[in-house]
CSV table of C-alpha atoms in Angstrom, one decimal:
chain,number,residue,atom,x,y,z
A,1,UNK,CA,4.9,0.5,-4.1
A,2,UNK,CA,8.2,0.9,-2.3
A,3,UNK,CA,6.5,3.3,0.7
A,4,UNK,CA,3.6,0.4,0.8
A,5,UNK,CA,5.9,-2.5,1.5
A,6,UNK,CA,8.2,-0.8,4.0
A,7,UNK,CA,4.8,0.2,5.9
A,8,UNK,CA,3.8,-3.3,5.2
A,9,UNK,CA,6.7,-5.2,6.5
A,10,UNK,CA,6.4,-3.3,9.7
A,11,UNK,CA,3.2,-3.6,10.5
A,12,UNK,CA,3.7,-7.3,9.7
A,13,UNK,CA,0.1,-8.7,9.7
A,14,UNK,CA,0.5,-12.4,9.1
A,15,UNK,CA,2.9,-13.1,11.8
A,16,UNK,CA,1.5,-10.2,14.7
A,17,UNK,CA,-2.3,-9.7,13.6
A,18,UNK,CA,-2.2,-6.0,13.2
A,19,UNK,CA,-3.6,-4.1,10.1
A,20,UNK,CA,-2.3,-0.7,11.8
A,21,UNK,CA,0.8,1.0,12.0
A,22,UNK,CA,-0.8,3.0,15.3
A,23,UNK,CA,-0.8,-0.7,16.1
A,24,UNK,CA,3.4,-0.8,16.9
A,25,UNK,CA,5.7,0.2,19.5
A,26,UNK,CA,7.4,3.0,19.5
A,27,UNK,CA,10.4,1.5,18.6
A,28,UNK,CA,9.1,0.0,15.9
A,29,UNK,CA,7.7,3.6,14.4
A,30,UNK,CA,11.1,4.3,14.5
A,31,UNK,CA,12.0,2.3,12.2
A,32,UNK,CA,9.6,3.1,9.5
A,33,UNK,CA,12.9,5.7,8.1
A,34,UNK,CA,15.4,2.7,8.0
A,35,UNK,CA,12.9,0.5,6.6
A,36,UNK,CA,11.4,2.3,3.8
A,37,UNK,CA,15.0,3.1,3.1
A,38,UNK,CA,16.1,-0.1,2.8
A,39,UNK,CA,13.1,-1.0,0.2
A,40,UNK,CA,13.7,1.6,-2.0
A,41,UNK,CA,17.4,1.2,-2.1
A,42,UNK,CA,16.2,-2.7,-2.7
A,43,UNK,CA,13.6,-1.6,-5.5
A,44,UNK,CA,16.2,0.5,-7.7
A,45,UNK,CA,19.1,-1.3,-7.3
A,46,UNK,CA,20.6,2.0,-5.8
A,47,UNK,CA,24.2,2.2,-4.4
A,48,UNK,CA,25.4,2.9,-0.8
A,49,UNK,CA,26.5,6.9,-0.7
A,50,UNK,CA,30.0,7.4,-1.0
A,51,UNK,CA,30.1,10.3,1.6
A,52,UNK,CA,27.9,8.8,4.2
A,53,UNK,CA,24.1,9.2,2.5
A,54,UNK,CA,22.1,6.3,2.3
A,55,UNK,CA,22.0,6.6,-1.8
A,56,UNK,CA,24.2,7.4,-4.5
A,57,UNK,CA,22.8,7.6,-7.8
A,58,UNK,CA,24.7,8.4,-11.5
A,59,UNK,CA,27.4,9.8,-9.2
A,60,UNK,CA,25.4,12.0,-6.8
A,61,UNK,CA,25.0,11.3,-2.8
A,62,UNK,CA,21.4,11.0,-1.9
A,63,UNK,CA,20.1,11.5,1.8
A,64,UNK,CA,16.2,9.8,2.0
A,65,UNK,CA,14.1,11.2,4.8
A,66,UNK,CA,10.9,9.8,6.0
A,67,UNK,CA,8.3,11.4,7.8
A,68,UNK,CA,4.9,10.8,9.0
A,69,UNK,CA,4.3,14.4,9.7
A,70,UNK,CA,4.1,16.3,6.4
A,71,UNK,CA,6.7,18.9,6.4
A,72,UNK,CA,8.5,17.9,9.6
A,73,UNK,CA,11.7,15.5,8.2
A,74,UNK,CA,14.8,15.9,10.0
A,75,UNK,CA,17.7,16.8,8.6
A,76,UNK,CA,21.0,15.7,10.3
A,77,UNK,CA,23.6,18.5,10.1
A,78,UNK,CA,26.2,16.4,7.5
A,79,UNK,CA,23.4,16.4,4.9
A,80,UNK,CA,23.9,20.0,4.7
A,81,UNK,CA,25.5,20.5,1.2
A,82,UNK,CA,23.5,17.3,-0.2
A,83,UNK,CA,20.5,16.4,-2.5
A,84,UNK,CA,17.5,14.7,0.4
A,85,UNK,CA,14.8,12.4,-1.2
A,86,UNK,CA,11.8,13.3,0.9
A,87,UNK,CA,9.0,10.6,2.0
A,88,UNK,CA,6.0,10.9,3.2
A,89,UNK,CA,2.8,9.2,3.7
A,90,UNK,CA,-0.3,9.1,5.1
A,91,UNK,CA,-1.7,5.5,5.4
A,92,UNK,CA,-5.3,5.8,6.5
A,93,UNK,CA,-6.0,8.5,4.0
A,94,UNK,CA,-3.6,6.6,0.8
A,95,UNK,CA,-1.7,9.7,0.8
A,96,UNK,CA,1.7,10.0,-1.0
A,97,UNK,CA,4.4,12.4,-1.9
A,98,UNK,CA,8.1,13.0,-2.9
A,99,UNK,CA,10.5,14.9,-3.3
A,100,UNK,CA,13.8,16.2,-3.9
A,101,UNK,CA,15.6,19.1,-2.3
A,102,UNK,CA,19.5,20.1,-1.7
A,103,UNK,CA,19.9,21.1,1.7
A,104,UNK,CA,21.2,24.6,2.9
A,105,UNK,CA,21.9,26.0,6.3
A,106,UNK,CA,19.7,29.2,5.2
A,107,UNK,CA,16.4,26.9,4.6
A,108,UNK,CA,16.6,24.7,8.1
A,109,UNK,CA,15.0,25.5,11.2
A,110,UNK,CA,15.0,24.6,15.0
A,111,UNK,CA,16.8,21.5,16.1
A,112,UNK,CA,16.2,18.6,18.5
A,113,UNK,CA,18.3,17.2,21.0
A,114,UNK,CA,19.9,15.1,18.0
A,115,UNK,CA,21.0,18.2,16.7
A,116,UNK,CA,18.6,17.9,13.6
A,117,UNK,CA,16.5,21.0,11.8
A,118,UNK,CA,13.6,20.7,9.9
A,119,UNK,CA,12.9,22.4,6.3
A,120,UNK,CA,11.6,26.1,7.1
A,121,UNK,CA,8.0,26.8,5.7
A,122,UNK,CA,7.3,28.5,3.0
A,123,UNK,CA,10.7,29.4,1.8
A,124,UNK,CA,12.3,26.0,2.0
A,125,UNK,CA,9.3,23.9,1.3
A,126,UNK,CA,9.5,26.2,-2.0
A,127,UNK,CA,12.9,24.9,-2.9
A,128,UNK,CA,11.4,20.9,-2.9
A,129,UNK,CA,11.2,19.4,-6.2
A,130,UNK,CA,8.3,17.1,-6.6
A,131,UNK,CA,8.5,14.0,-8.0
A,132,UNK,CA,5.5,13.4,-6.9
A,133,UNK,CA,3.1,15.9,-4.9
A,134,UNK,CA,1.1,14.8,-2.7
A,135,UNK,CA,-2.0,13.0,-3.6
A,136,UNK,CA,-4.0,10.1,-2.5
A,137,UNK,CA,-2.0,7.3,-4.9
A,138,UNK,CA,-0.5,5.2,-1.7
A,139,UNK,CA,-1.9,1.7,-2.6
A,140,UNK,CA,-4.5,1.3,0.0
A,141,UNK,CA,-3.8,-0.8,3.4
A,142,UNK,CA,-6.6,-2.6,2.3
A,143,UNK,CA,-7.3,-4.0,6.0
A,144,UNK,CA,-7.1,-0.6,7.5
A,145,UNK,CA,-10.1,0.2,5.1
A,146,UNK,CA,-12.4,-2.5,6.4
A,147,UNK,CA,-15.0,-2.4,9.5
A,148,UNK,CA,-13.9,-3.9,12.1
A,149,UNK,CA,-16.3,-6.9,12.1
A,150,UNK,CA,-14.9,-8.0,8.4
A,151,UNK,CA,-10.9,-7.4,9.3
A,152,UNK,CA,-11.9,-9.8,12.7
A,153,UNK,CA,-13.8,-12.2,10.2
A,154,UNK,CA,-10.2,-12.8,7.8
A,155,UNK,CA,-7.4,-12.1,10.4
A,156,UNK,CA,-9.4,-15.0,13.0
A,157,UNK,CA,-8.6,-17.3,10.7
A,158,UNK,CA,-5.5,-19.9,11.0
A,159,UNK,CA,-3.0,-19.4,7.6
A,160,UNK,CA,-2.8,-17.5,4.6
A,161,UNK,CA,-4.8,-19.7,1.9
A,162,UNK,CA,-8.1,-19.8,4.9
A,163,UNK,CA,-7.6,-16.0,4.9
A,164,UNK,CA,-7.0,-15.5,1.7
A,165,UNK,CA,-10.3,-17.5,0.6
A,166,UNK,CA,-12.4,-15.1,3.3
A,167,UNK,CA,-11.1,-11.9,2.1
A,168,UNK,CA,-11.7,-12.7,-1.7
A,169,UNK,CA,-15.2,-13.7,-0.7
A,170,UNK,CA,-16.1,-10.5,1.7
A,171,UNK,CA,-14.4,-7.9,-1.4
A,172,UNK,CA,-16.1,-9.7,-4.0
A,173,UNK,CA,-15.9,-7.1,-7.4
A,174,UNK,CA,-13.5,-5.2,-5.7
A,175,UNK,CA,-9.9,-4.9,-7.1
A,176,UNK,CA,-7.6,-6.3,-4.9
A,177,UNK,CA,-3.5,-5.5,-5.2
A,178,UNK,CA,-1.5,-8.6,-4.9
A,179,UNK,CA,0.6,-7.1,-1.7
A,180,UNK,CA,-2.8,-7.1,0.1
A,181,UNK,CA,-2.9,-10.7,-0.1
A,182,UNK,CA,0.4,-11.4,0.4
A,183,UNK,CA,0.4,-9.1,3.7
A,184,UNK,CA,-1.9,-11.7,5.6
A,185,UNK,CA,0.2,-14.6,4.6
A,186,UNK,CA,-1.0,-16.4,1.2
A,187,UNK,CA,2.3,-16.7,-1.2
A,188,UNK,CA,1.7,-15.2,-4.8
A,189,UNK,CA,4.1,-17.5,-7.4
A,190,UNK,CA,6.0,-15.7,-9.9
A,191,UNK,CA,3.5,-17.1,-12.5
A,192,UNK,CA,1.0,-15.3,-10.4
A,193,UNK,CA,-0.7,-18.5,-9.3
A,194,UNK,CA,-1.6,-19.2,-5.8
A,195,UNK,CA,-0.4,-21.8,-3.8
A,196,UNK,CA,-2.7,-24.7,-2.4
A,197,UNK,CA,-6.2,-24.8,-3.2
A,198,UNK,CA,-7.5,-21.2,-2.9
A,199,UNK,CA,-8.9,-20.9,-6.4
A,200,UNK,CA,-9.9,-24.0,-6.5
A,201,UNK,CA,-11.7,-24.2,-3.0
A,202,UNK,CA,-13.2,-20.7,-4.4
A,203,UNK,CA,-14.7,-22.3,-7.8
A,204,UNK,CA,-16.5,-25.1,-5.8
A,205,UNK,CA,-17.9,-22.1,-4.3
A,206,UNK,CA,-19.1,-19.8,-7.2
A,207,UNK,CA,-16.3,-18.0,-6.7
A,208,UNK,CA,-14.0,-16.5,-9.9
A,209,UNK,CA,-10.4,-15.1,-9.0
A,210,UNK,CA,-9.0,-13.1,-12.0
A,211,UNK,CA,-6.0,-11.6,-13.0
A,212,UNK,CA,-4.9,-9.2,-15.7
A,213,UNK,CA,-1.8,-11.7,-16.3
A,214,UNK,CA,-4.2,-14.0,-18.5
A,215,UNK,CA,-5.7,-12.5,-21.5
A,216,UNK,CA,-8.2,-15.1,-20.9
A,217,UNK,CA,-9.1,-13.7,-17.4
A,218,UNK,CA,-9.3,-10.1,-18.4
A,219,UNK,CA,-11.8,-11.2,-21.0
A,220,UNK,CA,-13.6,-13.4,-18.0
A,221,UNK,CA,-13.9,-10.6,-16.0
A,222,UNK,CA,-15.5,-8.5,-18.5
A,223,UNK,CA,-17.7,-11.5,-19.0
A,224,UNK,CA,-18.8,-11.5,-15.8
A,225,UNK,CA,-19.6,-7.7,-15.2
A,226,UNK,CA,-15.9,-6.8,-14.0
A,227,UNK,CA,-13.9,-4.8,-12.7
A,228,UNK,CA,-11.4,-5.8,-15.0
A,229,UNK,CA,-7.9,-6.1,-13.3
A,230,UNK,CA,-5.4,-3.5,-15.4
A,231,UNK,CA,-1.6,-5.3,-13.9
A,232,UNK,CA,-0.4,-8.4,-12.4
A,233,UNK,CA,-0.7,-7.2,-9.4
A,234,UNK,CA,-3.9,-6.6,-9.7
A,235,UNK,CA,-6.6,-9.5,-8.4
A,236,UNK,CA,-10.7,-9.6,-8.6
A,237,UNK,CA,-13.0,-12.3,-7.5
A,238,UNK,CA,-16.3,-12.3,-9.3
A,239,UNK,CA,-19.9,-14.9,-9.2
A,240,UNK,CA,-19.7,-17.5,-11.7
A,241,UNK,CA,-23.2,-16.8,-12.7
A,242,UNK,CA,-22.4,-13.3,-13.5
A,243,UNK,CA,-24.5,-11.3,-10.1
A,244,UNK,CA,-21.7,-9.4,-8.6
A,245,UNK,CA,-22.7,-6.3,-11.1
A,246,UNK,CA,-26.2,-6.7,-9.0
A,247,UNK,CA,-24.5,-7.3,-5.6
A,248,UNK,CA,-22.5,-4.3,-6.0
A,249,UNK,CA,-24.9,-1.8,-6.8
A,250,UNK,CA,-27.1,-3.8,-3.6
A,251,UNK,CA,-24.0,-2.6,-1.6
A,252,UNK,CA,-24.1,1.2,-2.9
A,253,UNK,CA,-27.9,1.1,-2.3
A,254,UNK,CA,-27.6,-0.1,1.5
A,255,UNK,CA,-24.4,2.5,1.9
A,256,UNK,CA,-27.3,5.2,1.2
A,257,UNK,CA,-29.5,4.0,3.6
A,258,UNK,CA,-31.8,1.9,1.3
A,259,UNK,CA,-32.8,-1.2,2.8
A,260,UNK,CA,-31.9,-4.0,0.1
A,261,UNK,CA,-31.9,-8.2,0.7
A,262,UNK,CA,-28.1,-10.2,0.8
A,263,UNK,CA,-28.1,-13.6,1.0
A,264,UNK,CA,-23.9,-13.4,1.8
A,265,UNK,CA,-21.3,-10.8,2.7
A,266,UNK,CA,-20.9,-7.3,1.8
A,267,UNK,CA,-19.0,-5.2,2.9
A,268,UNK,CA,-19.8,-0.9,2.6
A,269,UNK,CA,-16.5,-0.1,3.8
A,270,UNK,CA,-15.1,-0.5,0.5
A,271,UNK,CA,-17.1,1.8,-1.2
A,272,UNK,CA,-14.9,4.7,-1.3
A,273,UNK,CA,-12.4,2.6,-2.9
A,274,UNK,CA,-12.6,3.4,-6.6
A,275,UNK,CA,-12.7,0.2,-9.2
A,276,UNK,CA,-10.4,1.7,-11.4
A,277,UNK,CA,-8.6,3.6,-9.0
A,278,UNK,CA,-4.2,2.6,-9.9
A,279,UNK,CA,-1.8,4.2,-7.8
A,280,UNK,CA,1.7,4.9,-8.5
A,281,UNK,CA,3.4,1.4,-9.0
A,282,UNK,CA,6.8,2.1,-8.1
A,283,UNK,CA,7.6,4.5,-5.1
């Protein structure tokens, strides 16, 4: 969750619009590294290094790298002799991995004009310790996933509880991660209530938004043909009268071509989103 709110926080949808980090300047790319840094140091409560890395951790100095080409971090030449904690991700495809390596001159490669090397392929790469190999368990950037004419239908819309209200209605039975809410400007409580009159507005409507805090909820949701949110941070909005179930498979139908009746939104860009797909809660 670390890597997702570092990307998050750049792209910085409720203030600029974007969804995208393709979307910001080249300085701002930049300073995906610092950023992601910063959260993860945030995250664990880590220390500043002692001898110049960003981490240290039960005693150890801890370099972290980021890159957005797999393979290609760049290793400054005093990190020689240290342990690296390798990021990478791949946003559009919820890609993830990390890993730990202690950098040797023997295992580096090239150099820019900043005097950095890369980690030489195989034999270097074979030397990283996984924490976690890569695999798709980045929390989605749940407006990158979208069409274009549902992201324009939420992001037009002035403040977070309007937006907030659209997207819950247009993902209707699909699970929604808190940060995805919070990322177009609607404030999540520590009680996990909403501010202002989003559920409320959504009731009037039909509308159910669930939570796995409640026991109550869970229950609800199961009720009402779920999903049924697993965490906290997990959010679904459901019909009262208990349709989404039919709306749902209405949406897989039309995603193979088979012309089926919708009297509201739906959206098949969601589809290859799993219901009960959880991805790594921490980094």
């Amino acid at each position: 969750m670390a890597v997702r709110t570092g990307l998050d926080e750049i792209i910085d949808t409720a203030r600029t619009g974007r969804w995208d980090l393709e979307q910001c300047g080249d300085q701002e790319k930049a300073y995906v590294g610092v950023k992601v840094e910063h959260v993860i140091r945030g995250c664990f409560d880590f220390l500043k290094g002692s001898h110049g890395m960003d981490y240290e951790i039960d005693g150890v100095d801890v370099d972290c790298k980021w890159s957005k080409n797999f393979g290609q971090w760049q290793i400054p030449r005093e990190a020689v002799g240290h342990i690296c904690l390798l990021v990478w991700a791949d946003d559009p495809a919820c890609e993830l991995a990390v890993g730990l390596i202690r950098i040797r001159q023997e295992i580096l490669v090239g150099g820019n004009q900043d005097q950095k090397k890369t980690i030489q392929s195989p034999r270097g790469r074979g030397e990283i310790r996984w924490i976690l190999p890569r695999s798709r368990v980045l929390p989605p950037n749940f407006l990158l996933q979208l069409s274009a004419v549902e992201r324009r239908a939420i992001l037009m819309l002035k403040g977070g509880d309007a937006r907030a209200r659209e997207l819950f209605k247009r993902c209707e039975g699909v699970i929604i991660y808190r940060h995805t809410i919070e990322s177009i400007g609607q404030q999540v409580d520590e009680s996990r209530r909403f501010r202002g009159e989003t559920r409320q507005t959504l009731r009037d409507e039909g509308f159910e938004v669930l939570n796995d805090h409640w026991k109550a909820q869970r229950a609800r949701a199961a009720a009402l043909g779920g999903p049924i949110p697993r965490t906290s941070k997990e959010w679904i909005c459901l019909r009262s009268d208990g349709s989404t179930p039919a709306r749902v498979h209405a949406r897989m139908a039309a995603a193979k071509n088979v012309r089926v009746h919708s009297d509201g939104p739906i959206i098949d860009s969601q589809l290859h989103l799993p219901f009960e797909a959880h991805a790594a809660e921490e980094v």
